Amino acid sequence: MSSFRYLCHFETENGDRFFANCTSTRPVIGALVDAYSTYEDLDQGQNATTATIAKLLPPLPKTNIPIYCVGLNYRSHAKEANLNVPANPPVWTKPPAALASPNEVIPISRFCASHLPDWEGELVFVTSRECRDVTPEEASKYILGYAIGNDLSCRFFQLPEQSGGQFFYAKAFDKFAPIGPVLVSPDVFTKERASATLVTRVNGKVKQDTVIGKDMIFPPERVLSWMSQSTTIPAHTVVMTGTPAGVGIFQKPRQLLKDGDQIEIEISGLGALKNGEARLDFGESKDLV
C-alpha cells in the first residue's frame, strides 16, 4: 500500500519546498495542506507541518536523475509515422535539466523554435526502488505511481540524416519534459488504467485522443523489465512511455509549436498537465545546420 494517493510537490510564496498527499488530481493554488519537507518524511508520516501551495513542481521524490523515454509505443503513432512496430521498446534518456513544472511557461529558444518543435502527450510512471533484471511479472512491485508528461521534441533532429536515427538530441533541451500535476498511486490508478484515455489539446483543439490500453504496445511493466536488463535503474526514475497519433509533425497541414501556444494533456484518473510555450531570446543564436 502506498503512503499517498495523489503526491504533490510544491513551493510556498517564500520559496520553501514541500511534499503533500493531496485529495485529488487537481491541487489548488492557495490551499493550506499538511506538508513534509522531504518525500521520506511523507512516506514515514513524520515531521509534518502546514504550508500553503503557491506553485506546483514536478511531483517527484528526486529530480536529479536521468529521465527514461520510450518511442514507437502506440500502434496509431507507428502507423502515422509509417514505421514498423519494433520487437522491443526503443529507449533513450533526457537529462534532469529537461524537467519542467505543471503550469510552467516553457522557454523555447530561437534555436529550438526554428527546428520543428512538437508535442507528445504521454503516460509517465516513476520507480519506487532500485531494480535490475526484473521480469514483467515482478515489475509492478517497483512502480511508485503514475503521472502525465509531455515529451517535447525538435523534430528536425530526429531526421535520419541529422542524427543517424537516435532521438536524444532532439528531446534533451532544457525544460522539454513537463510532468505533473500529481503522482497517483498504483492503488488509485488501477481503477482507471484499463479504460484510461489520453487527450492532448493545443489552444483548446484536440490533437491526440486514444484509449491507452487499446493503443499502447508495451505496457509499463514490460517497459521497466526491458530497461532493467543488466542495467541498474535507480529508485524514483521517471519513465515516459510513448505517445499516440496526433503529434504536430503529422498534422495535415503540419502544425508545430509557436509562441504563446497552450498545451493541455489530460489522462483520466491522473488529471491534466497544462503548459504554455514561449520563445525567449537567450542572446545570439546561430543556426548550426
mmCIF file of N, CA, C and O in Angstrom, residues 187-282:
data_model
loop_
_atom_site.group_PDB
_atom_site.id
_atom_site.type_symbol
_atom_site.label_atom_id
_atom_site.label_comp_id
_atom_site.label_asym_id
_atom_site.label_seq_id
_atom_site.Cartn_x
_atom_site.Cartn_y
_atom_site.Cartn_z
ATOM 1 N N ASP A 187 -2.460 2.015 -6.534
ATOM 2 C CA ASP A 187 -3.706 1.556 -5.909
ATOM 3 C C ASP A 187 -4.899 2.356 -6.410
ATOM 4 O O ASP A 187 -5.997 1.817 -6.563
ATOM 5 N N VAL A 188 -4.688 3.648 -6.647
ATOM 6 C CA VAL A 188 -5.765 4.516 -7.126
ATOM 7 C C VAL A 188 -5.932 4.399 -8.642
ATOM 8 O O VAL A 188 -7.047 4.253 -9.150
ATOM 9 N N PHE A 189 -4.818 4.449 -9.376
ATOM 10 C CA PHE A 189 -4.897 4.485 -10.844
ATOM 11 C C PHE A 189 -5.360 3.165 -11.432
ATOM 12 O O PHE A 189 -5.911 3.148 -12.534
ATOM 13 N N THR A 190 -5.174 2.078 -10.726
ATOM 14 C CA THR A 190 -5.574 0.775 -11.272
ATOM 15 C C THR A 190 -7.052 0.737 -11.610
ATOM 16 O O THR A 190 -7.488 0.010 -12.504
ATOM 17 N N LYS A 191 -7.866 1.541 -10.899
ATOM 18 C CA LYS A 191 -9.305 1.567 -11.161
ATOM 19 C C LYS A 191 -9.615 2.196 -12.520
ATOM 20 O O LYS A 191 -10.650 1.922 -13.128
ATOM 21 N N GLU A 192 -8.717 3.066 -12.999
ATOM 22 C CA GLU A 192 -8.932 3.781 -14.257
ATOM 23 C C GLU A 192 -8.091 3.232 -15.412
ATOM 24 O O GLU A 192 -8.434 3.450 -16.581
ATOM 25 N N ARG A 193 -7.021 2.536 -15.079
ATOM 26 C CA ARG A 193 -5.987 2.258 -16.074
ATOM 27 C C ARG A 193 -6.495 1.510 -17.299
ATOM 28 O O ARG A 193 -6.154 1.849 -18.439
ATOM 29 N N ALA A 194 -7.338 0.505 -17.123
ATOM 30 C CA ALA A 194 -7.762 -0.325 -18.258
ATOM 31 C C ALA A 194 -8.516 0.492 -19.307
ATOM 32 O O ALA A 194 -8.424 0.208 -20.505
ATOM 33 N N SER A 195 -9.248 1.500 -18.877
ATOM 34 C CA SER A 195 -10.059 2.286 -19.810
ATOM 35 C C SER A 195 -9.581 3.731 -19.936
ATOM 36 O O SER A 195 -10.260 4.555 -20.570
ATOM 37 N N ALA A 196 -8.417 4.055 -19.376
ATOM 38 C CA ALA A 196 -7.941 5.443 -19.336
ATOM 39 C C ALA A 196 -7.730 5.996 -20.746
ATOM 40 O O ALA A 196 -7.184 5.320 -21.626
ATOM 41 N N THR A 197 -8.164 7.226 -20.953
ATOM 42 C CA THR A 197 -7.953 7.911 -22.222
ATOM 43 C C THR A 197 -6.874 8.971 -22.074
ATOM 44 O O THR A 197 -6.695 9.549 -20.997
ATOM 45 N N LEU A 198 -6.154 9.223 -23.147
ATOM 46 C CA LEU A 198 -5.170 10.298 -23.226
ATOM 47 C C LEU A 198 -5.641 11.278 -24.284
ATOM 48 O O LEU A 198 -5.862 10.884 -25.436
ATOM 49 N N VAL A 199 -5.804 12.546 -23.884
ATOM 50 C CA VAL A 199 -6.252 13.591 -24.801
ATOM 51 C C VAL A 199 -5.292 14.769 -24.698
ATOM 52 O O VAL A 199 -5.037 15.269 -23.599
ATOM 53 N N THR A 200 -4.748 15.196 -25.828
ATOM 54 C CA THR A 200 -3.890 16.381 -25.886
ATOM 55 C C THR A 200 -4.615 17.478 -26.653
ATOM 56 O O THR A 200 -5.113 17.241 -27.756
ATOM 57 N N ARG A 201 -4.659 18.660 -26.040
ATOM 58 C CA ARG A 201 -5.267 19.825 -26.689
ATOM 59 C C ARG A 201 -4.208 20.909 -26.860
ATOM 60 O O ARG A 201 -3.431 21.169 -25.935
ATOM 61 N N VAL A 202 -4.188 21.519 -28.016
ATOM 62 C CA VAL A 202 -3.321 22.667 -28.277
ATOM 63 C C VAL A 202 -4.227 23.852 -28.574
ATOM 64 O O VAL A 202 -5.017 23.808 -29.515
ATOM 65 N N ASN A 203 -4.139 24.864 -27.725
ATOM 66 C CA ASN A 203 -5.029 26.030 -27.825
ATOM 67 C C ASN A 203 -6.498 25.607 -27.847
ATOM 68 O O ASN A 203 -7.319 26.162 -28.568
ATOM 69 N N GLY A 204 -6.803 24.580 -27.034
ATOM 70 C CA GLY A 204 -8.171 24.113 -26.881
ATOM 71 C C GLY A 204 -8.642 23.113 -27.915
ATOM 72 O O GLY A 204 -9.728 22.533 -27.766
ATOM 73 N N LYS A 205 -7.870 22.862 -28.966
ATOM 74 C CA LYS A 205 -8.269 21.935 -30.017
ATOM 75 C C LYS A 205 -7.640 20.559 -29.775
ATOM 76 O O LYS A 205 -6.447 20.453 -29.533
ATOM 77 N N VAL A 206 -8.459 19.517 -29.864
ATOM 78 C CA VAL A 206 -7.976 18.154 -29.621
ATOM 79 C C VAL A 206 -7.047 17.725 -30.745
ATOM 80 O O VAL A 206 -7.404 17.786 -31.925
ATOM 81 N N LYS A 207 -5.853 17.267 -30.367
ATOM 82 C CA LYS A 207 -4.864 16.785 -31.329
ATOM 83 C C LYS A 207 -4.585 15.286 -31.154
ATOM 84 O O LYS A 207 -4.322 14.584 -32.131
ATOM 85 N N GLN A 208 -4.593 14.816 -29.918
ATOM 86 C CA GLN A 208 -4.386 13.397 -29.637
ATOM 87 C C GLN A 208 -5.555 12.908 -28.792
ATOM 88 O O GLN A 208 -5.971 13.590 -27.851
ATOM 89 N N ASP A 209 -6.064 11.732 -29.111
ATOM 90 C CA ASP A 209 -7.210 11.192 -28.367
ATOM 91 C C ASP A 209 -7.205 9.683 -28.548
ATOM 92 O O ASP A 209 -7.454 9.184 -29.650
ATOM 93 N N THR A 210 -6.888 8.957 -27.477
ATOM 94 C CA THR A 210 -6.814 7.498 -27.594
ATOM 95 C C THR A 210 -7.143 6.843 -26.265
ATOM 96 O O THR A 210 -7.052 7.471 -25.199
ATOM 97 N N VAL A 211 -7.531 5.578 -26.328
ATOM 98 C CA VAL A 211 -7.646 4.735 -25.136
ATOM 99 C C VAL A 211 -6.300 4.045 -24.966
ATOM 100 O O VAL A 211 -5.886 3.248 -25.821
ATOM 101 N N ILE A 212 -5.611 4.363 -23.887
ATOM 102 C CA ILE A 212 -4.231 3.917 -23.716
ATOM 103 C C ILE A 212 -4.100 2.402 -23.805
ATOM 104 O O ILE A 212 -3.247 1.877 -24.539
ATOM 105 N N GLY A 213 -4.941 1.675 -23.089
ATOM 106 C CA GLY A 213 -4.814 0.226 -23.026
ATOM 107 C C GLY A 213 -5.025 -0.473 -24.354
ATOM 108 O O GLY A 213 -4.496 -1.565 -24.580
ATOM 109 N N LYS A 214 -5.781 0.158 -25.268
ATOM 110 C CA LYS A 214 -6.045 -0.454 -26.577
ATOM 111 C C LYS A 214 -4.983 -0.097 -27.598
ATOM 112 O O LYS A 214 -4.793 -0.820 -28.580
ATOM 113 N N ASP A 215 -4.308 1.028 -27.403
ATOM 114 C CA ASP A 215 -3.365 1.552 -28.390
ATOM 115 C C ASP A 215 -1.908 1.257 -28.029
ATOM 116 O O ASP A 215 -1.061 1.035 -28.906
ATOM 117 N N MET A 216 -1.593 1.234 -26.734
ATOM 118 C CA MET A 216 -0.213 1.042 -26.282
ATOM 119 C C MET A 216 0.286 -0.363 -26.601
ATOM 120 O O MET A 216 -0.433 -1.349 -26.424
ATOM 121 N N ILE A 217 1.520 -0.453 -27.061
ATOM 122 C CA ILE A 217 2.109 -1.737 -27.449
ATOM 123 C C ILE A 217 2.779 -2.425 -26.262
ATOM 124 O O ILE A 217 2.515 -3.589 -25.969
ATOM 125 N N PHE A 218 3.667 -1.693 -25.573
ATOM 126 C CA PHE A 218 4.407 -2.250 -24.445
ATOM 127 C C PHE A 218 3.913 -1.572 -23.162
ATOM 128 O O PHE A 218 4.166 -0.386 -22.955
ATOM 129 N N PRO A 219 3.218 -2.288 -22.289
ATOM 130 C CA PRO A 219 2.731 -1.671 -21.052
ATOM 131 C C PRO A 219 3.885 -1.311 -20.121
ATOM 132 O O PRO A 219 5.025 -1.771 -20.320
ATOM 133 N N PRO A 220 3.645 -0.480 -19.115
ATOM 134 C CA PRO A 220 4.729 -0.055 -18.212
ATOM 135 C C PRO A 220 5.556 -1.200 -17.651
ATOM 136 O O PRO A 220 6.782 -1.091 -17.537
ATOM 137 N N GLU A 221 4.910 -2.312 -17.296
ATOM 138 C CA GLU A 221 5.649 -3.437 -16.718
ATOM 139 C C GLU A 221 6.645 -4.030 -17.709
ATOM 140 O O GLU A 221 7.765 -4.399 -17.338
ATOM 141 N N ARG A 222 6.240 -4.124 -18.960
ATOM 142 C CA ARG A 222 7.148 -4.636 -19.998
ATOM 143 C C ARG A 222 8.281 -3.653 -20.247
ATOM 144 O O ARG A 222 9.434 -4.050 -20.439
ATOM 145 N N VAL A 223 7.965 -2.361 -20.244
ATOM 146 C CA VAL A 223 8.989 -1.330 -20.432
ATOM 147 C C VAL A 223 10.025 -1.392 -19.328
ATOM 148 O O VAL A 223 11.244 -1.395 -19.584
ATOM 149 N N LEU A 224 9.578 -1.438 -18.074
ATOM 150 C CA LEU A 224 10.520 -1.450 -16.955
ATOM 151 C C LEU A 224 11.368 -2.709 -16.966
ATOM 152 O O LEU A 224 12.578 -2.662 -16.702
ATOM 153 N N SER A 225 10.771 -3.836 -17.292
ATOM 154 C CA SER A 225 11.541 -5.075 -17.371
ATOM 155 C C SER A 225 12.635 -4.962 -18.424
ATOM 156 O O SER A 225 13.808 -5.305 -18.165
ATOM 157 N N TRP A 226 12.291 -4.455 -19.604
ATOM 158 C CA TRP A 226 13.260 -4.329 -20.694
ATOM 159 C C TRP A 226 14.383 -3.372 -20.315
ATOM 160 O O TRP A 226 15.570 -3.654 -20.536
ATOM 161 N N MET A 227 14.034 -2.223 -19.740
ATOM 162 C CA MET A 227 15.031 -1.234 -19.315
ATOM 163 C C MET A 227 16.033 -1.799 -18.323
ATOM 164 O O MET A 227 17.200 -1.413 -18.317
ATOM 165 N N SER A 228 15.550 -2.682 -17.459
ATOM 166 C CA SER A 228 16.354 -3.116 -16.313
ATOM 167 C C SER A 228 17.257 -4.305 -16.605
ATOM 168 O O SER A 228 18.018 -4.732 -15.726
ATOM 169 N N GLN A 229 17.208 -4.833 -17.811
ATOM 170 C CA GLN A 229 18.050 -5.996 -18.099
ATOM 171 C C GLN A 229 19.530 -5.591 -18.091
ATOM 172 O O GLN A 229 19.961 -4.741 -18.870
ATOM 173 N N SER A 230 20.273 -6.183 -17.163
ATOM 174 C CA SER A 230 21.706 -5.902 -16.988
ATOM 175 C C SER A 230 21.976 -4.426 -16.704
ATOM 176 O O SER A 230 23.102 -3.947 -16.870
ATOM 177 N N THR A 231 20.946 -3.684 -16.292
ATOM 178 C CA THR A 231 21.061 -2.250 -16.039
ATOM 179 C C THR A 231 20.395 -1.899 -14.716
ATOM 180 O O THR A 231 19.221 -2.231 -14.503
ATOM 181 N N THR A 232 21.120 -1.220 -13.850
ATOM 182 C CA THR A 232 20.549 -0.776 -12.575
ATOM 183 C C THR A 232 19.736 0.489 -12.798
ATOM 184 O O THR A 232 20.266 1.509 -13.247
ATOM 185 N N ILE A 233 18.450 0.420 -12.500
ATOM 186 C CA ILE A 233 17.552 1.562 -12.610
ATOM 187 C C ILE A 233 17.374 2.137 -11.207
ATOM 188 O O ILE A 233 16.879 1.460 -10.322
ATOM 189 N N PRO A 234 17.772 3.398 -10.984
ATOM 190 C CA PRO A 234 17.680 3.962 -9.630
ATOM 191 C C PRO A 234 16.239 4.105 -9.148
ATOM 192 O O PRO A 234 15.302 4.210 -9.951
ATOM 193 N N ALA A 235 16.077 4.114 -7.852
ATOM 194 C CA ALA A 235 14.779 4.444 -7.264
ATOM 195 C C ALA A 235 14.352 5.833 -7.716
ATOM 196 O O ALA A 235 15.172 6.734 -7.853
ATOM 197 N N HIS A 236 13.069 5.998 -7.987
ATOM 198 C CA HIS A 236 12.439 7.280 -8.339
ATOM 199 C C HIS A 236 12.839 7.770 -9.738
ATOM 200 O O HIS A 236 12.807 8.967 -10.008
ATOM 201 N N THR A 237 13.185 6.815 -10.610
ATOM 202 C CA THR A 237 13.425 7.147 -12.015
ATOM 203 C C THR A 237 12.097 7.405 -12.726
ATOM 204 O O THR A 237 11.138 6.647 -12.574
ATOM 205 N N VAL A 238 12.046 8.478 -13.500
ATOM 206 C CA VAL A 238 10.868 8.814 -14.313
ATOM 207 C C VAL A 238 10.970 8.093 -15.649
ATOM 208 O O VAL A 238 12.028 8.081 -16.281
ATOM 209 N N VAL A 239 9.853 7.502 -16.090
ATOM 210 C CA VAL A 239 9.807 6.820 -17.380
ATOM 211 C C VAL A 239 8.615 7.362 -18.167
ATOM 212 O O VAL A 239 7.460 7.233 -17.739
ATOM 213 N N MET A 240 8.896 7.969 -19.323
ATOM 214 C CA MET A 240 7.864 8.465 -20.222
ATOM 215 C C MET A 240 7.601 7.376 -21.254
ATOM 216 O O MET A 240 8.533 6.931 -21.943
ATOM 217 N N THR A 241 6.341 6.923 -21.371
ATOM 218 C CA THR A 241 6.080 5.648 -22.044
ATOM 219 C C THR A 241 5.628 5.748 -23.496
ATOM 220 O O THR A 241 5.135 4.766 -24.058
ATOM 221 N N GLY A 242 5.815 6.887 -24.140
ATOM 222 C CA GLY A 242 5.478 6.986 -25.556
ATOM 223 C C GLY A 242 4.197 7.764 -25.806
ATOM 224 O O GLY A 242 3.447 8.073 -24.889
ATOM 225 N N THR A 243 3.952 8.065 -27.075
ATOM 226 C CA THR A 243 2.834 8.938 -27.440
ATOM 227 C C THR A 243 1.986 8.326 -28.545
ATOM 228 O O THR A 243 2.501 7.572 -29.390
ATOM 229 N N PRO A 244 0.685 8.624 -28.572
ATOM 230 C CA PRO A 244 -0.179 8.131 -29.644
ATOM 231 C C PRO A 244 -0.161 9.047 -30.864
ATOM 232 O O PRO A 244 0.549 10.065 -30.899
ATOM 233 N N ALA A 245 -0.956 8.702 -31.853
ATOM 234 C CA ALA A 245 -1.082 9.520 -33.063
ATOM 235 C C ALA A 245 -1.594 10.906 -32.710
ATOM 236 O O ALA A 245 -2.295 11.103 -31.715
ATOM 237 N N GLY A 246 -1.220 11.881 -33.574
ATOM 238 C CA GLY A 246 -1.730 13.232 -33.398
ATOM 239 C C GLY A 246 -0.679 14.265 -33.081
ATOM 240 O O GLY A 246 -1.014 15.401 -32.744
ATOM 241 N N VAL A 247 0.606 13.906 -33.185
ATOM 242 C CA VAL A 247 1.661 14.897 -32.966
ATOM 243 C C VAL A 247 1.655 15.891 -34.128
ATOM 244 O O VAL A 247 1.129 15.623 -35.208
ATOM 245 N N GLY A 248 2.254 17.064 -33.891
ATOM 246 C CA GLY A 248 2.147 18.154 -34.847
ATOM 247 C C GLY A 248 2.767 17.897 -36.202
ATOM 248 O O GLY A 248 2.256 18.356 -37.233
ATOM 249 N N ILE A 249 3.878 17.162 -36.222
ATOM 250 C CA ILE A 249 4.614 16.968 -37.467
ATOM 251 C C ILE A 249 3.788 16.203 -38.503
ATOM 252 O O ILE A 249 4.007 16.337 -39.709
ATOM 253 N N PHE A 250 2.808 15.398 -38.028
ATOM 254 C CA PHE A 250 1.993 14.607 -38.945
ATOM 255 C C PHE A 250 0.590 15.178 -39.131
ATOM 256 O O PHE A 250 -0.262 14.535 -39.757
ATOM 257 N N GLN A 251 0.325 16.365 -38.565
ATOM 258 C CA GLN A 251 -0.948 17.025 -38.840
ATOM 259 C C GLN A 251 -0.986 17.431 -40.314
ATOM 260 O O GLN A 251 0.045 17.686 -40.934
ATOM 261 N N LYS A 252 -2.177 17.533 -40.848
ATOM 262 C CA LYS A 252 -2.328 17.961 -42.237
ATOM 263 C C LYS A 252 -3.260 19.167 -42.271
ATOM 264 O O LYS A 252 -4.467 19.015 -42.054
ATOM 265 N N PRO A 253 -2.720 20.364 -42.509
ATOM 266 C CA PRO A 253 -1.297 20.649 -42.738
ATOM 267 C C PRO A 253 -0.485 20.528 -41.448
ATOM 268 O O PRO A 253 -1.039 20.573 -40.346
ATOM 269 N N ARG A 254 0.812 20.378 -41.591
ATOM 270 C CA ARG A 254 1.734 20.254 -40.457
ATOM 271 C C ARG A 254 1.528 21.413 -39.482
ATOM 272 O O ARG A 254 1.374 22.560 -39.888
ATOM 273 N N GLN A 255 1.491 21.099 -38.188
ATOM 274 C CA GLN A 255 1.375 22.128 -37.156
ATOM 275 C C GLN A 255 2.507 21.952 -36.154
ATOM 276 O O GLN A 255 2.681 20.866 -35.601
ATOM 277 N N LEU A 256 3.256 23.018 -35.904
ATOM 278 C CA LEU A 256 4.350 22.977 -34.942
ATOM 279 C C LEU A 256 4.134 24.059 -33.900
ATOM 280 O O LEU A 256 3.367 25.004 -34.107
ATOM 281 N N LEU A 257 4.789 23.920 -32.760
ATOM 282 C CA LEU A 257 4.569 24.849 -31.661
ATOM 283 C C LEU A 257 5.092 26.231 -32.004
ATOM 284 O O LEU A 257 6.153 26.379 -32.606
ATOM 285 N N LYS A 258 4.337 27.219 -31.579
ATOM 286 C CA LYS A 258 4.732 28.604 -31.811
ATOM 287 C C LYS A 258 4.529 29.410 -30.536
ATOM 288 O O LYS A 258 3.913 28.945 -29.570
ATOM 289 N N ASP A 259 5.048 30.607 -30.545
ATOM 290 C CA ASP A 259 4.992 31.479 -29.385
ATOM 291 C C ASP A 259 3.562 31.645 -28.888
ATOM 292 O O ASP A 259 2.651 31.969 -29.655
ATOM 293 N N GLY A 260 3.354 31.383 -27.586
ATOM 294 C CA GLY A 260 2.055 31.584 -26.980
ATOM 295 C C GLY A 260 1.125 30.400 -27.005
ATOM 296 O O GLY A 260 0.036 30.452 -26.415
ATOM 297 N N ASP A 261 1.490 29.300 -27.668
ATOM 298 C CA ASP A 261 0.623 28.123 -27.693
ATOM 299 C C ASP A 261 0.416 27.578 -26.281
ATOM 300 O O ASP A 261 1.336 27.586 -25.458
ATOM 301 N N GLN A 262 -0.779 27.084 -26.021
ATOM 302 C CA GLN A 262 -1.123 26.466 -24.748
ATOM 303 C C GLN A 262 -1.380 24.976 -24.970
ATOM 304 O O GLN A 262 -2.187 24.609 -25.829
ATOM 305 N N ILE A 263 -0.701 24.135 -24.194
ATOM 306 C CA ILE A 263 -0.848 22.688 -24.326
ATOM 307 C C ILE A 263 -1.482 22.136 -23.055
ATOM 308 O O ILE A 263 -1.040 22.451 -21.944
ATOM 309 N N GLU A 264 -2.491 21.304 -23.228
ATOM 310 C CA GLU A 264 -3.105 20.601 -22.104
ATOM 311 C C GLU A 264 -3.181 19.123 -22.436
ATOM 312 O O GLU A 264 -3.731 18.741 -23.476
ATOM 313 N N ILE A 265 -2.610 18.298 -21.573
ATOM 314 C CA ILE A 265 -2.654 16.848 -21.742
ATOM 315 C C ILE A 265 -3.449 16.285 -20.574
ATOM 316 O O ILE A 265 -3.109 16.514 -19.410
ATOM 317 N N GLU A 266 -4.496 15.557 -20.887
ATOM 318 C CA GLU A 266 -5.375 15.008 -19.854
ATOM 319 C C GLU A 266 -5.412 13.493 -19.967
ATOM 320 O O GLU A 266 -5.605 12.944 -21.062
ATOM 321 N N ILE A 267 -5.203 12.817 -18.846
ATOM 322 C CA ILE A 267 -5.343 11.363 -18.774
ATOM 323 C C ILE A 267 -6.334 11.066 -17.667
ATOM 324 O O ILE A 267 -6.168 11.523 -16.528
ATOM 325 N N SER A 268 -7.379 10.311 -17.996
ATOM 326 C CA SER A 268 -8.400 10.033 -16.995
ATOM 327 C C SER A 268 -7.781 9.310 -15.809
ATOM 328 O O SER A 268 -7.030 8.349 -15.971
ATOM 329 N N GLY A 269 -8.076 9.824 -14.628
ATOM 330 C CA GLY A 269 -7.523 9.281 -13.395
ATOM 331 C C GLY A 269 -6.242 9.945 -12.935
ATOM 332 O O GLY A 269 -5.805 9.739 -11.803
ATOM 333 N N LEU A 270 -5.616 10.751 -13.824
ATOM 334 C CA LEU A 270 -4.347 11.409 -13.485
ATOM 335 C C LEU A 270 -4.442 12.931 -13.518
ATOM 336 O O LEU A 270 -3.496 13.615 -13.104
ATOM 337 N N GLY A 271 -5.545 13.472 -14.022
ATOM 338 C CA GLY A 271 -5.702 14.920 -14.068
ATOM 339 C C GLY A 271 -5.306 15.501 -15.400
ATOM 340 O O GLY A 271 -5.409 14.842 -16.445
ATOM 341 N N ALA A 272 -4.850 16.761 -15.372
ATOM 342 C CA ALA A 272 -4.480 17.468 -16.595
ATOM 343 C C ALA A 272 -3.198 18.252 -16.374
ATOM 344 O O ALA A 272 -3.050 18.952 -15.370
ATOM 345 N N LEU A 273 -2.272 18.116 -17.308
ATOM 346 C CA LEU A 273 -0.997 18.837 -17.287
ATOM 347 C C LEU A 273 -1.087 19.979 -18.279
ATOM 348 O O LEU A 273 -1.305 19.756 -19.471
ATOM 349 N N LYS A 274 -0.911 21.209 -17.795
ATOM 350 C CA LYS A 274 -1.023 22.394 -18.648
ATOM 351 C C LYS A 274 0.299 23.140 -18.680
ATOM 352 O O LYS A 274 0.945 23.333 -17.656
ATOM 353 N N ASN A 275 0.681 23.572 -19.883
ATOM 354 C CA ASN A 275 1.892 24.377 -20.059
ATOM 355 C C ASN A 275 1.699 25.343 -21.208
ATOM 356 O O ASN A 275 0.975 25.056 -22.159
ATOM 357 N N GLY A 276 2.383 26.472 -21.116
ATOM 358 C CA GLY A 276 2.415 27.422 -22.222
ATOM 359 C C GLY A 276 3.783 27.385 -22.870
ATOM 360 O O GLY A 276 4.776 26.980 -22.258
ATOM 361 N N GLU A 277 3.850 27.806 -24.104
ATOM 362 C CA GLU A 277 5.111 27.825 -24.839
ATOM 363 C C GLU A 277 5.519 29.276 -25.105
ATOM 364 O O GLU A 277 4.693 30.113 -25.434
ATOM 365 N N ALA A 278 6.785 29.580 -24.962
ATOM 366 C CA ALA A 278 7.263 30.933 -25.264
ATOM 367 C C ALA A 278 8.662 30.860 -25.829
ATOM 368 O O ALA A 278 9.511 30.124 -25.326
ATOM 369 N N ARG A 279 8.919 31.614 -26.875
ATOM 370 C CA ARG A 279 10.268 31.698 -27.422
ATOM 371 C C ARG A 279 10.975 32.849 -26.733
ATOM 372 O O ARG A 279 10.516 33.987 -26.792
ATOM 373 N N LEU A 280 12.060 32.548 -26.096
ATOM 374 C CA LEU A 280 12.814 33.580 -25.407
ATOM 375 C C LEU A 280 14.139 33.808 -26.108
ATOM 376 O O LEU A 280 14.741 32.881 -26.655
ATOM 377 N N ASP A 281 14.603 35.034 -26.076
ATOM 378 C CA ASP A 281 15.882 35.372 -26.700
ATOM 379 C C ASP A 281 16.991 35.183 -25.672
ATOM 380 O O ASP A 281 17.111 35.950 -24.716
ATOM 381 N N PHE A 282 17.786 34.146 -25.845
ATOM 382 C CA PHE A 282 18.891 33.867 -24.925
ATOM 383 C C PHE A 282 20.206 34.420 -25.476
ATOM 384 O O PHE A 282 21.270 33.854 -25.283
#
